[in-house]
Amino acid sequence: KQWYQRRVRGDLNEPDNMHKRVHLNNQHFTVRLPTYNTCGIQIAECHNSKITSLQAIKFDQEKLQMASFQIASLDEHGVVIIWVVVSVTDASFSGSQTDLGLRPGSKIKLVKSAAINVNFPSDMKDLFPELRTFAFQQSYSDSNTYFVTTDKGAVLKASRNQSVAEPVYFSEGAAAPASVGSIDFNKFNWKYFIVGSSDGSIALYYVNRNSPLVVWDRSTRGRPVRSVQWSRYSSTIFYTMDSANKFYMWDLSVRDSTPLVIETYEEQGLLSFTELLPSAGITSPVIVLTFKDGSIEASHVKEEAMNSSVDNITKLEKYLSSVG
């Protein structure tokens, strides 16, 4: 039984001869091995349960050093670990005697910087003795604070400084809360974020208020929401995906009662999606979808669906004023 979880780190700058070559269907492929693997370090320095989410830690550009950066990992028991990615100056093909996680010849390693335990406030811990966590996002206003989704119908705040500003959690306040599995902040106004839950509901929150501004509880007919993502192109557009392989596009500046677009990928089995910003000569974003059979599909969002005649800040503020 695997009773701990590991993190692996790859380095695409490594030459192919450092990795495994395989021959398949008359073609040669390079199987790249991890540069660093935390299963080679002490158990006390690692996660002790399944890792559920990873995030690159955001920094001010003035503070960002090219020699190192940080990432954060979350496990299902509510532990966030901050890792520093550092370069190894004396890489050796004979390996390291002091760090067994470093593969021979590798030039990048992970160093644990801090650990954060996510939980409800002390006066509520008895109500929720066993907590599972799924996804998290770093606060845009405070790089030390994280918003973490849980199986108790709430999003919790946790900080490296141990103390967080009110509110410390966000919830719909339902009697039988569903698991909150995904979260994303608005790219044009970080004070607002959306979450998706296992009962099919989607909720829009304001960071200074613990109850949602809006709840959409009928968009998936009760099917679990697997992922939510705000658009980086428009402040009022967000995308969701449910457990029935359906993809949804919402535009709150057009209507907020139902999604603007619903696509079903039942045969292919929808795994994930992401939005790519417009490139040269293209005026609308591209949605990239990945499927269980290994295929990838890219589709342009129709320009008329983007409603880009009004600037993003104005569009968002207009919608928010209508919902209070």
Coordinates of C-alpha atoms in Angstrom, one line a residue:
K1 CA 0.0 0.0 0.0
Q2 CA 1.3 3.4 -0.9
W3 CA 0.9 5.5 2.2
Y4 CA 2.7 8.7 1.0
Q5 CA 2.6 10.8 -2.1
R6 CA 5.5 12.0 -4.2
R7 CA 6.1 15.0 -6.5
V8 CA 8.2 14.7 -9.6
R9 CA 9.9 17.5 -11.5
G10 CA 11.1 17.4 -15.1
D11 CA 13.7 19.4 -16.9
L12 CA 13.1 19.8 -20.7
N13 CA 16.6 21.2 -21.2
E14 CA 18.1 17.8 -20.5
P15 CA 19.4 16.0 -23.6
D16 CA 17.5 12.9 -24.9
N17 CA 20.4 10.6 -24.2
M18 CA 19.7 11.0 -20.5
H19 CA 16.3 9.4 -20.9
K20 CA 14.8 6.2 -22.1
R21 CA 14.2 5.5 -25.8
V22 CA 11.4 3.1 -26.9
H23 CA 10.5 1.8 -30.3
L24 CA 6.7 1.6 -31.1
N25 CA 4.9 1.2 -34.4
N26 CA 8.1 1.8 -36.4
Q27 CA 8.7 5.1 -34.5
H28 CA 11.2 6.1 -31.9
F29 CA 10.0 7.9 -28.8
T30 CA 11.8 9.4 -25.8
V31 CA 10.3 8.7 -22.4
R32 CA 11.5 11.5 -20.2
L33 CA 12.2 10.5 -16.6
P34 CA 11.7 12.9 -13.7
T35 CA 14.7 15.1 -12.9
Y36 CA 13.7 15.1 -9.2
N37 CA 11.4 12.8 -7.3
T38 CA 10.4 13.4 -3.7
C39 CA 10.0 9.7 -3.0
G40 CA 13.7 9.7 -2.5
I41 CA 13.6 12.1 0.5
Q42 CA 12.5 11.7 4.1
I43 CA 8.8 10.8 4.6
A44 CA 8.4 13.7 7.1
E45 CA 9.3 16.1 4.3
C46 CA 6.6 14.8 1.9
H47 CA 2.9 14.5 1.6
N48 CA 1.3 11.6 3.5
S49 CA -1.8 11.4 1.3
K50 CA -2.8 11.8 -2.3
I51 CA -1.8 15.0 -4.0
T52 CA -4.8 16.7 -5.5
S53 CA -3.6 20.0 -6.9
L54 CA -0.4 21.9 -7.9
Q55 CA 0.1 25.7 -8.3
A56 CA 2.9 27.9 -9.4
I57 CA 3.4 30.6 -6.8
K58 CA 3.0 34.1 -8.2
F59 CA 5.6 36.8 -7.5
D60 CA 6.1 40.4 -8.3
Q61 CA 8.4 40.6 -11.3
E62 CA 10.9 42.6 -9.4
K63 CA 11.3 39.8 -6.8
L64 CA 11.4 36.9 -9.4
Q65 CA 14.8 35.4 -9.8
M66 CA 15.5 33.2 -12.8
A67 CA 17.7 30.9 -10.7
S68 CA 14.8 29.6 -8.6
F69 CA 11.0 29.8 -8.2
Q70 CA 8.4 28.3 -6.0
I71 CA 5.5 25.9 -6.5
A72 CA 2.8 24.7 -4.0
S73 CA 1.2 21.3 -3.7
L74 CA -2.0 20.3 -1.9
D75 CA -2.9 16.8 -0.6
E76 CA -6.4 15.5 0.2
H77 CA -5.8 15.8 4.0
G78 CA -5.4 19.6 3.8
V79 CA -1.7 20.0 3.8
V80 CA -0.1 22.6 1.5
I81 CA 3.6 22.3 1.0
I82 CA 5.7 25.1 -0.6
W83 CA 8.6 23.9 -2.6
V84 CA 11.6 26.0 -3.9
V85 CA 12.8 24.9 -7.3
V86 CA 16.6 25.4 -7.4
S87 CA 19.4 24.8 -9.8
V88 CA 22.2 22.3 -8.8
T89 CA 25.6 23.8 -9.6
D90 CA 27.6 20.6 -9.1
A91 CA 25.4 18.0 -11.0
S92 CA 27.1 14.6 -11.1
F93 CA 26.3 11.5 -13.1
S94 CA 27.4 9.4 -10.1
G95 CA 24.4 10.8 -8.2
S96 CA 24.0 12.5 -4.9
Q97 CA 24.9 10.8 -1.6
T98 CA 22.9 13.4 0.4
D99 CA 19.7 13.8 -1.7
L100 CA 18.3 10.5 -3.1
G101 CA 15.5 12.3 -4.9
L102 CA 18.0 13.8 -7.4
R103 CA 18.5 11.7 -10.4
P104 CA 22.2 11.3 -11.6
G105 CA 23.1 14.1 -13.9
S106 CA 20.1 16.2 -13.0
K107 CA 20.5 20.0 -12.5
I108 CA 17.2 20.9 -10.8
K109 CA 15.9 19.9 -7.4
L110 CA 13.0 20.6 -5.0
V111 CA 13.6 22.0 -1.5
K112 CA 10.7 22.1 1.0
S113 CA 10.2 25.7 2.2
A114 CA 7.1 25.5 4.4
A115 CA 4.0 23.5 5.2
I116 CA 0.5 24.8 5.9
N117 CA -2.3 22.8 7.6
V118 CA -5.7 23.7 6.3
N119 CA -8.7 23.5 8.7
F120 CA -11.8 25.2 9.9
P121 CA -11.5 27.7 12.7
S122 CA -10.9 26.1 16.1
D123 CA -14.5 26.7 17.3
M124 CA -15.8 24.6 14.3
K125 CA -13.3 21.8 14.2
D126 CA -15.5 19.4 16.2
L127 CA -18.2 19.8 13.6
F128 CA -15.9 18.7 10.8
P129 CA -13.4 16.3 12.3
E130 CA -12.3 14.7 9.0
L131 CA -11.6 17.1 6.2
R132 CA -10.7 16.4 2.5
T133 CA -9.4 19.0 0.2
F134 CA -9.3 19.0 -3.6
A135 CA -8.1 22.3 -5.2
F136 CA -6.6 25.6 -4.2
Q137 CA -5.7 29.0 -5.6
Q138 CA -3.2 31.6 -4.3
S139 CA -4.7 34.9 -3.3
Y140 CA -3.9 37.7 -5.7
S141 CA -3.6 40.3 -2.9
D142 CA -1.5 38.2 -0.5
S143 CA 1.0 35.6 -1.9
N144 CA 1.0 33.9 1.5
T145 CA -2.7 33.1 1.5
Y146 CA -4.5 30.3 -0.3
F147 CA -8.2 29.5 -0.9
V148 CA -8.8 25.7 -0.6
T149 CA -11.8 23.7 -1.6
T150 CA -13.2 21.0 0.7
D151 CA -15.7 18.1 0.9
K152 CA -17.7 20.1 3.5
G153 CA -19.3 22.5 1.1
A154 CA -16.8 25.3 2.0
V155 CA -13.8 27.1 0.7
L156 CA -11.2 27.7 3.5
K157 CA -8.5 30.3 3.7
A158 CA -5.0 29.2 4.9
S159 CA -1.8 31.2 5.3
R160 CA 1.9 30.7 5.8
N161 CA 1.6 33.3 8.5
Q162 CA -1.0 31.2 10.4
S163 CA -3.4 34.1 10.7
V164 CA -5.9 35.1 8.0
A165 CA -8.2 38.0 7.5
E166 CA -12.0 37.5 7.8
P167 CA -13.9 35.8 6.4
V168 CA -11.9 32.6 7.0
Y169 CA -14.3 30.4 5.0
F170 CA -16.9 30.7 2.3
S171 CA -20.0 28.5 2.1
E172 CA -23.5 28.4 0.7
G173 CA -24.7 27.3 4.1
A174 CA -26.6 24.2 2.9
A175 CA -27.8 21.7 5.5
A176 CA -26.1 18.8 3.6
P177 CA -23.1 20.5 1.9
A178 CA -21.6 19.0 -1.3
S179 CA -18.0 18.7 -2.0
V180 CA -16.4 21.8 -3.6
G181 CA -14.0 20.5 -6.2
S182 CA -12.8 23.4 -8.3
I183 CA -12.1 27.1 -7.9
D184 CA -10.8 30.0 -10.1
F185 CA -10.4 33.7 -9.7
N186 CA -11.6 36.3 -12.1
K187 CA -8.6 37.4 -14.2
F188 CA -9.8 41.1 -14.4
N189 CA -10.9 41.5 -10.8
W190 CA -9.2 39.2 -8.3
K191 CA -11.9 40.0 -5.6
Y192 CA -14.3 37.6 -7.3
F193 CA -14.0 33.8 -7.7
I194 CA -16.2 31.0 -8.8
V195 CA -16.4 27.4 -7.5
G196 CA -17.9 24.2 -8.8
S197 CA -19.5 21.5 -6.5
S198 CA -20.4 17.8 -6.6
D199 CA -24.1 18.6 -6.6
G200 CA -23.8 20.4 -9.9
S201 CA -24.0 24.0 -8.4
I202 CA -21.7 26.9 -9.4
A203 CA -21.3 29.8 -7.0
L204 CA -19.8 33.2 -7.4
Y205 CA -18.1 34.8 -4.4
Y206 CA -16.7 38.1 -3.3
V207 CA -13.6 37.7 -1.1
N208 CA -14.9 40.0 1.6
R209 CA -18.2 38.1 2.0
N210 CA -18.5 34.4 3.1
S211 CA -21.9 33.8 1.4
P212 CA -22.2 33.6 -2.4
L213 CA -23.4 36.5 -4.6
V214 CA -25.0 34.1 -7.1
V215 CA -25.6 30.4 -7.1
W216 CA -26.4 28.5 -10.3
D217 CA -27.8 25.1 -9.1
R218 CA -29.5 23.8 -12.2
S219 CA -27.0 24.2 -15.0
T220 CA -25.8 20.5 -15.0
R221 CA -29.1 18.9 -13.8
G222 CA -27.3 17.8 -10.6
R223 CA -24.2 16.3 -12.3
P224 CA -20.9 17.0 -10.5
V225 CA -19.0 20.0 -11.8
R226 CA -15.4 18.8 -12.5
S227 CA -13.8 22.1 -13.4
V228 CA -14.4 25.8 -13.6
Q229 CA -12.3 28.4 -15.3
W230 CA -12.7 32.2 -15.8
S231 CA -11.8 33.5 -19.3
R232 CA -8.6 35.5 -19.7
Y233 CA -10.2 37.3 -22.6
S234 CA -13.5 38.5 -21.2
S235 CA -14.3 39.3 -17.5
T236 CA -17.9 38.0 -17.8
I237 CA -17.1 34.6 -19.5
F238 CA -16.3 31.4 -17.7
Y239 CA -16.2 27.8 -18.6
T240 CA -17.3 24.6 -16.8
M241 CA -17.1 20.9 -17.3
D242 CA -19.3 18.2 -15.7
S243 CA -19.1 14.5 -15.0
A244 CA -21.2 13.6 -18.1
N245 CA -18.5 14.9 -20.5
K246 CA -20.4 18.2 -21.1
F247 CA -18.6 21.5 -21.7
Y248 CA -20.3 24.8 -20.9
M249 CA -19.5 28.4 -21.8
W250 CA -21.2 31.2 -19.8
D251 CA -21.3 34.9 -20.6
L252 CA -22.9 36.9 -17.8
S253 CA -23.0 40.0 -19.9
V254 CA -25.4 38.2 -22.3
R255 CA -27.5 36.2 -19.8
D256 CA -26.9 34.5 -16.4
S257 CA -29.8 32.1 -16.4
T258 CA -28.3 29.5 -18.7
P259 CA -25.0 28.7 -20.4
L260 CA -24.4 30.4 -23.8
V261 CA -22.9 27.2 -25.2
I262 CA -23.2 23.5 -24.3
E263 CA -21.2 20.8 -26.1
T264 CA -21.4 17.1 -25.3
Y265 CA -18.3 14.7 -25.8
E266 CA -19.8 11.5 -24.5
E267 CA -18.0 9.2 -27.0
Q268 CA -14.5 10.7 -26.6
G269 CA -14.6 11.2 -22.9
L270 CA -13.8 14.8 -21.9
L271 CA -10.7 15.0 -19.6
S272 CA -9.9 18.7 -19.4
F273 CA -10.0 22.0 -21.1
T274 CA -8.1 25.3 -21.2
E275 CA -8.4 28.7 -22.9
L276 CA -5.7 30.1 -25.1
L277 CA -5.6 33.8 -25.8
P278 CA -5.9 35.1 -29.3
S279 CA -2.6 35.1 -31.4
A280 CA -1.6 37.2 -34.4
G281 CA -4.4 37.6 -36.9
I282 CA -7.0 36.0 -34.6
T283 CA -9.5 38.1 -32.6
S284 CA -11.1 35.4 -30.4
P285 CA -9.6 32.9 -28.0
V286 CA -9.2 29.2 -28.6
I287 CA -10.6 26.4 -26.4
V288 CA -8.3 23.4 -26.2
L289 CA -10.1 20.1 -25.1
T290 CA -8.3 16.9 -24.2
F291 CA -9.9 13.4 -24.3
K292 CA -9.5 10.0 -22.7
D293 CA -8.3 8.5 -26.0
G294 CA -5.3 10.8 -26.1
S295 CA -6.7 13.2 -28.7
I296 CA -6.8 17.0 -28.5
E297 CA -9.3 19.3 -30.1
A298 CA -8.9 23.1 -30.6
S299 CA -11.9 25.3 -31.4
H300 CA -12.2 29.1 -32.0
V301 CA -14.9 30.8 -30.0
K302 CA -17.1 32.7 -32.4
E303 CA -16.4 36.4 -32.3
E304 CA -20.1 37.3 -32.0
A305 CA -20.3 35.2 -28.9
M306 CA -17.5 37.1 -27.2
N307 CA -19.5 40.4 -27.0
S308 CA -16.2 42.4 -26.9
S309 CA -17.6 45.8 -27.7
V310 CA -17.5 46.9 -24.1
D311 CA -14.3 46.9 -22.0
N312 CA -13.9 44.1 -19.5
I313 CA -14.0 46.2 -16.3
T314 CA -17.2 47.9 -17.3
K315 CA -18.9 44.6 -18.3
L316 CA -18.1 42.9 -15.0
E317 CA -19.1 45.9 -12.9
K318 CA -22.4 46.2 -14.7
Y319 CA -23.2 42.6 -14.0
L320 CA -22.2 42.7 -10.4
S321 CA -24.3 45.8 -9.8
S322 CA -27.3 43.9 -11.1
V323 CA -26.9 41.1 -8.6
G324 CA -26.1 43.3 -5.6

